[in-house]
mmCIF file with all atom_site columns, C-alpha atoms in Angstrom:
data_model
loop_
_atom_site.group_PDB
_atom_site.id
_atom_site.type_symbol
_atom_site.label_atom_id
_atom_site.label_alt_id
_atom_site.label_comp_id
_atom_site.label_asym_id
_atom_site.label_entity_id
_atom_site.label_seq_id
_atom_site.pdbx_PDB_ins_code
_atom_site.Cartn_x
_atom_site.Cartn_y
_atom_site.Cartn_z
_atom_site.occupancy
_atom_site.B_iso_or_equiv
_atom_site.pdbx_formal_charge
_atom_site.auth_seq_id
_atom_site.auth_comp_id
_atom_site.auth_asym_id
_atom_site.auth_atom_id
_atom_site.pdbx_PDB_model_num
ATOM 1   C CA . MET Y 1 1   ? 0.116   -0.194 0.417   1.00 45.00 ? 1   MET Y CA 1
ATOM 2   C CA . SER Y 1 2   ? 2.822   2.446  0.808   1.00 50.00 ? 2   SER Y CA 1
ATOM 3   C CA . GLU Y 1 3   ? 4.284   2.332  -2.963  1.00 56.00 ? 3   GLU Y CA 1
ATOM 4   C CA . ASN Y 1 4   ? 0.279   2.848  -4.116  1.00 59.00 ? 4   ASN Y CA 1
ATOM 5   C CA . ILE Y 1 5   ? 0.359   6.691  -2.296  1.00 63.00 ? 5   ILE Y CA 1
ATOM 6   C CA . THR Y 1 6   ? 4.374   7.351  -2.703  1.00 77.00 ? 6   THR Y CA 1
ATOM 7   C CA . SER Y 1 7   ? 2.697   6.501  -6.808  1.00 80.00 ? 7   SER Y CA 1
ATOM 8   C CA . GLN Y 1 8   ? 0.027   8.597  -6.353  1.00 80.00 ? 8   GLN Y CA 1
ATOM 9   C CA . ASP Y 1 9   ? 2.491   11.203 -4.199  1.00 89.00 ? 9   ASP Y CA 1
ATOM 10  C CA . ALA Y 1 10  ? 5.056   11.730 -6.885  1.00 92.00 ? 10  ALA Y CA 1
ATOM 11  C CA . LEU Y 1 11  ? 2.205   12.020 -9.705  1.00 93.00 ? 11  LEU Y CA 1
ATOM 12  C CA . ALA Y 1 12  ? 0.603   14.761 -7.637  1.00 92.00 ? 12  ALA Y CA 1
ATOM 13  C CA . ARG Y 1 13  ? 3.868   16.825 -7.160  1.00 94.00 ? 13  ARG Y CA 1
ATOM 14  C CA . LEU Y 1 14  ? 4.482   16.663 -11.050 1.00 96.00 ? 14  LEU Y CA 1
ATOM 15  C CA . ALA Y 1 15  ? 1.337   17.564 -11.772 1.00 96.00 ? 15  ALA Y CA 1
ATOM 16  C CA . ALA Y 1 16  ? 1.525   20.317 -9.597  1.00 96.00 ? 16  ALA Y CA 1
ATOM 17  C CA . VAL Y 1 17  ? 4.691   21.695 -10.699 1.00 97.00 ? 17  VAL Y CA 1
ATOM 18  C CA . ILE Y 1 18  ? 2.770   21.187 -14.790 1.00 98.00 ? 18  ILE Y CA 1
ATOM 19  C CA . GLU Y 1 19  ? -0.117  23.166 -13.115 1.00 97.00 ? 19  GLU Y CA 1
ATOM 20  C CA . SER Y 1 20  ? 2.978   25.877 -12.417 1.00 97.00 ? 20  SER Y CA 1
ATOM 21  C CA . ARG Y 1 21  ? 3.579   26.196 -15.725 1.00 97.00 ? 21  ARG Y CA 1
ATOM 22  C CA . LYS Y 1 22  ? 0.034   27.269 -16.818 1.00 97.00 ? 22  LYS Y CA 1
ATOM 23  C CA . ALA Y 1 23  ? 0.590   30.956 -17.560 1.00 96.00 ? 23  ALA Y CA 1
ATOM 24  C CA . SER Y 1 24  ? -2.338  32.153 -15.248 1.00 96.00 ? 24  SER Y CA 1
ATOM 25  C CA . ASN Y 1 25  ? 0.294   30.997 -12.541 1.00 96.00 ? 25  ASN Y CA 1
ATOM 26  C CA . GLY Y 1 26  ? 2.989   32.885 -14.372 1.00 96.00 ? 26  GLY Y CA 1
ATOM 27  C CA . GLY Y 1 27  ? 4.387   29.884 -16.517 1.00 96.00 ? 27  GLY Y CA 1
ATOM 28  C CA . ASP Y 1 28  ? 7.048   31.331 -19.081 1.00 97.00 ? 28  ASP Y CA 1
ATOM 29  C CA . PRO Y 1 29  ? 7.010   29.603 -21.891 1.00 97.00 ? 29  PRO Y CA 1
ATOM 30  C CA . GLN Y 1 30  ? 10.422  31.167 -23.139 1.00 97.00 ? 30  GLN Y CA 1
ATOM 31  C CA . ALA Y 1 31  ? 11.651  29.518 -19.844 1.00 97.00 ? 31  ALA Y CA 1
ATOM 32  C CA . SER Y 1 32  ? 9.964   26.090 -19.604 1.00 97.00 ? 32  SER Y CA 1
ATOM 33  C CA . TYR Y 1 33  ? 9.133   23.046 -22.036 1.00 98.00 ? 33  TYR Y CA 1
ATOM 34  C CA . VAL Y 1 34  ? 5.412   22.274 -19.993 1.00 98.00 ? 34  VAL Y CA 1
ATOM 35  C CA . ALA Y 1 35  ? 4.766   26.797 -20.458 1.00 98.00 ? 35  ALA Y CA 1
ATOM 36  C CA . ARG Y 1 36  ? 5.493   25.958 -24.072 1.00 98.00 ? 36  ARG Y CA 1
ATOM 37  C CA . LEU Y 1 37  ? 2.767   23.083 -25.340 1.00 98.00 ? 37  LEU Y CA 1
ATOM 38  C CA . LEU Y 1 38  ? 0.718   24.477 -23.208 1.00 97.00 ? 38  LEU Y CA 1
ATOM 39  C CA . HIS Y 1 39  ? 1.460   28.401 -24.486 1.00 97.00 ? 39  HIS Y CA 1
ATOM 40  C CA . LYS Y 1 40  ? 0.808   26.451 -28.299 1.00 97.00 ? 40  LYS Y CA 1
ATOM 41  C CA . GLY Y 1 41  ? -1.989  25.017 -27.109 1.00 97.00 ? 41  GLY Y CA 1
ATOM 42  C CA . PRO Y 1 42  ? -3.588  21.382 -28.166 1.00 98.00 ? 42  PRO Y CA 1
ATOM 43  C CA . ASP Y 1 43  ? -2.061  20.643 -30.814 1.00 97.00 ? 43  ASP Y CA 1
ATOM 44  C CA . ALA Y 1 44  ? 1.413   20.517 -29.430 1.00 97.00 ? 44  ALA Y CA 1
ATOM 45  C CA . PHE Y 1 45  ? 0.715   18.811 -27.348 1.00 98.00 ? 45  PHE Y CA 1
ATOM 46  C CA . LEU Y 1 46  ? -1.881  16.380 -28.010 1.00 98.00 ? 46  LEU Y CA 1
ATOM 47  C CA . LYS Y 1 47  ? 1.068   15.524 -31.200 1.00 98.00 ? 47  LYS Y CA 1
ATOM 48  C CA . LYS Y 1 48  ? 3.568   14.912 -28.397 1.00 98.00 ? 48  LYS Y CA 1
ATOM 49  C CA . ILE Y 1 49  ? 1.061   11.700 -26.898 1.00 98.00 ? 49  ILE Y CA 1
ATOM 50  C CA . GLY Y 1 50  ? 0.537   10.804 -30.448 1.00 98.00 ? 50  GLY Y CA 1
ATOM 51  C CA . GLU Y 1 51  ? 4.360   10.825 -30.884 1.00 98.00 ? 51  GLU Y CA 1
ATOM 52  C CA . GLU Y 1 52  ? 5.288   9.247  -27.175 1.00 98.00 ? 52  GLU Y CA 1
ATOM 53  C CA . ALA Y 1 53  ? 2.688   6.281  -27.401 1.00 98.00 ? 53  ALA Y CA 1
ATOM 54  C CA . THR Y 1 54  ? 4.199   5.637  -30.670 1.00 98.00 ? 54  THR Y CA 1
ATOM 55  C CA . GLU Y 1 55  ? 7.632   5.340  -29.235 1.00 98.00 ? 55  GLU Y CA 1
ATOM 56  C CA . VAL Y 1 56  ? 5.900   2.955  -26.714 1.00 98.00 ? 56  VAL Y CA 1
ATOM 57  C CA . VAL Y 1 57  ? 4.715   0.618  -28.991 1.00 98.00 ? 57  VAL Y CA 1
ATOM 58  C CA . MET Y 1 58  ? 7.938   0.708  -30.819 1.00 98.00 ? 58  MET Y CA 1
ATOM 59  C CA . ALA Y 1 59  ? 10.047  -0.158 -27.675 1.00 98.00 ? 59  ALA Y CA 1
ATOM 60  C CA . ALA Y 1 60  ? 7.621   -2.699 -26.844 1.00 98.00 ? 60  ALA Y CA 1
ATOM 61  C CA . LYS Y 1 61  ? 8.143   -4.380 -30.297 1.00 98.00 ? 61  LYS Y CA 1
ATOM 62  C CA . ASP Y 1 62  ? 12.015  -4.131 -30.077 1.00 98.00 ? 62  ASP Y CA 1
ATOM 63  C CA . ALA Y 1 63  ? 11.676  -6.278 -26.556 1.00 97.00 ? 63  ALA Y CA 1
ATOM 64  C CA . ASP Y 1 64  ? 9.837   -8.640 -28.364 1.00 97.00 ? 64  ASP Y CA 1
ATOM 65  C CA . HIS Y 1 65  ? 12.844  -9.308 -30.888 1.00 97.00 ? 65  HIS Y CA 1
ATOM 66  C CA . GLY Y 1 66  ? 15.630  -9.184 -28.321 1.00 96.00 ? 66  GLY Y CA 1
ATOM 67  C CA . GLY Y 1 67  ? 15.958  -6.250 -27.187 1.00 96.00 ? 67  GLY Y CA 1
ATOM 68  C CA . ASP Y 1 68  ? 15.660  -3.812 -23.590 1.00 97.00 ? 68  ASP Y CA 1
ATOM 69  C CA . ALA Y 1 69  ? 12.608  -4.487 -21.545 1.00 96.00 ? 69  ALA Y CA 1
ATOM 70  C CA . THR Y 1 70  ? 13.134  -1.418 -19.694 1.00 97.00 ? 70  THR Y CA 1
ATOM 71  C CA . LYS Y 1 71  ? 12.880  1.027  -22.714 1.00 98.00 ? 71  LYS Y CA 1
ATOM 72  C CA . ILE Y 1 72  ? 9.474   0.347  -22.058 1.00 98.00 ? 72  ILE Y CA 1
ATOM 73  C CA . VAL Y 1 73  ? 9.584   2.407  -19.325 1.00 98.00 ? 73  VAL Y CA 1
ATOM 74  C CA . TYR Y 1 74  ? 11.121  5.138  -20.630 1.00 97.00 ? 74  TYR Y CA 1
ATOM 75  C CA . GLU Y 1 75  ? 8.950   5.868  -23.202 1.00 98.00 ? 75  GLU Y CA 1
ATOM 76  C CA . VAL Y 1 76  ? 5.744   5.235  -21.123 1.00 98.00 ? 76  VAL Y CA 1
ATOM 77  C CA . ALA Y 1 77  ? 6.761   7.824  -18.244 1.00 97.00 ? 77  ALA Y CA 1
ATOM 78  C CA . ASP Y 1 78  ? 7.371   10.565 -21.655 1.00 98.00 ? 78  ASP Y CA 1
ATOM 79  C CA . LEU Y 1 79  ? 3.224   9.432  -22.226 1.00 98.00 ? 79  LEU Y CA 1
ATOM 80  C CA . TRP Y 1 80  ? 2.605   9.687  -18.739 1.00 97.00 ? 80  TRP Y CA 1
ATOM 81  C CA . PHE Y 1 81  ? 4.059   13.409 -18.492 1.00 98.00 ? 81  PHE Y CA 1
ATOM 82  C CA . HIS Y 1 82  ? 2.777   14.926 -21.814 1.00 98.00 ? 82  HIS Y CA 1
ATOM 83  C CA . SER Y 1 83  ? -0.650  13.319 -20.804 1.00 98.00 ? 83  SER Y CA 1
ATOM 84  C CA . MET Y 1 84  ? -0.061  14.938 -17.525 1.00 98.00 ? 84  MET Y CA 1
ATOM 85  C CA . ILE Y 1 85  ? 0.306   18.057 -19.283 1.00 98.00 ? 85  ILE Y CA 1
ATOM 86  C CA . ALA Y 1 86  ? -3.215  17.388 -21.534 1.00 98.00 ? 86  ALA Y CA 1
ATOM 87  C CA . LEU Y 1 87  ? -5.436  16.643 -17.810 1.00 98.00 ? 87  LEU Y CA 1
ATOM 88  C CA . ALA Y 1 88  ? -4.135  19.691 -16.787 1.00 97.00 ? 88  ALA Y CA 1
ATOM 89  C CA . TYR Y 1 89  ? -4.436  21.626 -19.398 1.00 98.00 ? 89  TYR Y CA 1
ATOM 90  C CA . TYR Y 1 90  ? -8.618  21.390 -19.460 1.00 98.00 ? 90  TYR Y CA 1
ATOM 91  C CA . GLY Y 1 91  ? -8.349  21.124 -15.793 1.00 97.00 ? 91  GLY Y CA 1
ATOM 92  C CA . LEU Y 1 92  ? -8.324  17.793 -14.664 1.00 97.00 ? 92  LEU Y CA 1
ATOM 93  C CA . THR Y 1 93  ? -6.204  15.513 -12.209 1.00 95.00 ? 93  THR Y CA 1
ATOM 94  C CA . PRO Y 1 94  ? -3.676  12.276 -11.890 1.00 94.00 ? 94  PRO Y CA 1
ATOM 95  C CA . ALA Y 1 95  ? -6.314  11.956 -9.169  1.00 92.00 ? 95  ALA Y CA 1
ATOM 96  C CA . ASP Y 1 96  ? -9.016  11.336 -11.423 1.00 95.00 ? 96  ASP Y CA 1
ATOM 97  C CA . VAL Y 1 97  ? -7.886  9.520  -13.827 1.00 94.00 ? 97  VAL Y CA 1
ATOM 98  C CA . ILE Y 1 98  ? -6.661  7.058  -10.497 1.00 92.00 ? 98  ILE Y CA 1
ATOM 99  C CA . ALA Y 1 99  ? -10.375 7.365  -9.248  1.00 92.00 ? 99  ALA Y CA 1
ATOM 100 C CA . GLU Y 1 100 ? -11.424 6.227  -13.043 1.00 92.00 ? 100 GLU Y CA 1
ATOM 101 C CA . LEU Y 1 101 ? -9.503  3.603  -12.560 1.00 91.00 ? 101 LEU Y CA 1
ATOM 102 C CA . GLN Y 1 102 ? -10.054 2.735  -8.746  1.00 91.00 ? 102 GLN Y CA 1
ATOM 103 C CA . ARG Y 1 103 ? -14.030 3.114  -10.526 1.00 88.00 ? 103 ARG Y CA 1
ATOM 104 C CA . ARG Y 1 104 ? -13.654 0.640  -13.365 1.00 86.00 ? 104 ARG Y CA 1
ATOM 105 C CA . GLU Y 1 105 ? -11.063 -2.333 -11.025 1.00 86.00 ? 105 GLU Y CA 1
ATOM 106 C CA . GLY Y 1 106 ? -12.934 -5.037 -11.234 1.00 85.00 ? 106 GLY Y CA 1
ATOM 107 C CA . THR Y 1 107 ? -15.150 -4.653 -13.951 1.00 78.00 ? 107 THR Y CA 1
ATOM 108 C CA . SER Y 1 108 ? -14.765 -6.703 -17.590 1.00 76.00 ? 108 SER Y CA 1
ATOM 109 C CA . GLY Y 1 109 ? -13.281 -5.124 -19.551 1.00 74.00 ? 109 GLY Y CA 1
ATOM 110 C CA . ILE Y 1 110 ? -15.711 -6.248 -22.260 1.00 81.00 ? 110 ILE Y CA 1
ATOM 111 C CA . GLU Y 1 111 ? -18.824 -5.595 -19.464 1.00 76.00 ? 111 GLU Y CA 1
ATOM 112 C CA . GLU Y 1 112 ? -16.824 -1.885 -19.806 1.00 73.00 ? 112 GLU Y CA 1
ATOM 113 C CA . LYS Y 1 113 ? -16.391 -1.757 -22.887 1.00 77.00 ? 113 LYS Y CA 1
ATOM 114 C CA . ALA Y 1 114 ? -20.476 -2.620 -23.511 1.00 80.00 ? 114 ALA Y CA 1
ATOM 115 C CA . LEU Y 1 115 ? -21.606 -0.436 -21.239 1.00 78.00 ? 115 LEU Y CA 1
ATOM 116 C CA . ARG Y 1 116 ? -20.327 3.099  -22.782 1.00 77.00 ? 116 ARG Y CA 1
ATOM 117 C CA . LYS Y 1 117 ? -21.481 2.157  -26.482 1.00 84.00 ? 117 LYS Y CA 1
ATOM 118 C CA . VAL Y 1 118 ? -24.494 1.120  -24.312 1.00 83.00 ? 118 VAL Y CA 1
ATOM 119 C CA . LEU Y 1 119 ? -24.268 4.640  -23.346 1.00 83.00 ? 119 LEU Y CA 1
ATOM 120 C CA . ALA Y 1 120 ? -22.574 6.180  -26.182 1.00 85.00 ? 120 ALA Y CA 1
ATOM 121 C CA . ARG Y 1 121 ? -26.403 4.936  -27.995 1.00 85.00 ? 121 ARG Y CA 1
ATOM 122 C CA . GLU Y 1 122 ? -28.652 6.446  -25.773 1.00 85.00 ? 122 GLU Y CA 1
ATOM 123 C CA . ALA Y 1 123 ? -26.636 9.880  -26.168 1.00 88.00 ? 123 ALA Y CA 1
ATOM 124 C CA . GLU Y 1 124 ? -26.399 10.139 -30.095 1.00 88.00 ? 124 GLU Y CA 1
ATOM 125 C CA . ALA Y 1 125 ? -30.329 9.253  -29.372 1.00 82.00 ? 125 ALA Y CA 1
ATOM 126 C CA . PRO Y 1 126 ? -32.862 12.345 -29.597 1.00 76.00 ? 126 PRO Y CA 1
#
């Protein structure tokens, strides 16, 4: 359990740093990579998320063929980092993601996907 608390604390600390880089909190795009991405807007950080997701896939494929599996961790860290920028931009936090994962805990992935489809159809209905 202490590992979970430590992980959540690390995510919360990183989220606080990202939050501090918002323009409304004095973030300077000339001095901070995060502030620059936030200043450029969604196209910039969403592009990075796409790139990082591709790099996760490539690292996993490399590991399947004898490559260093620890590179997956490095690439997932980059993906999470850029995803956290998106969360901050939209006023969300890692705690929101953790709460959603906890909500899903014990639910079959197949059932969860089916429920999302039903809810989507209901939302589209007149």
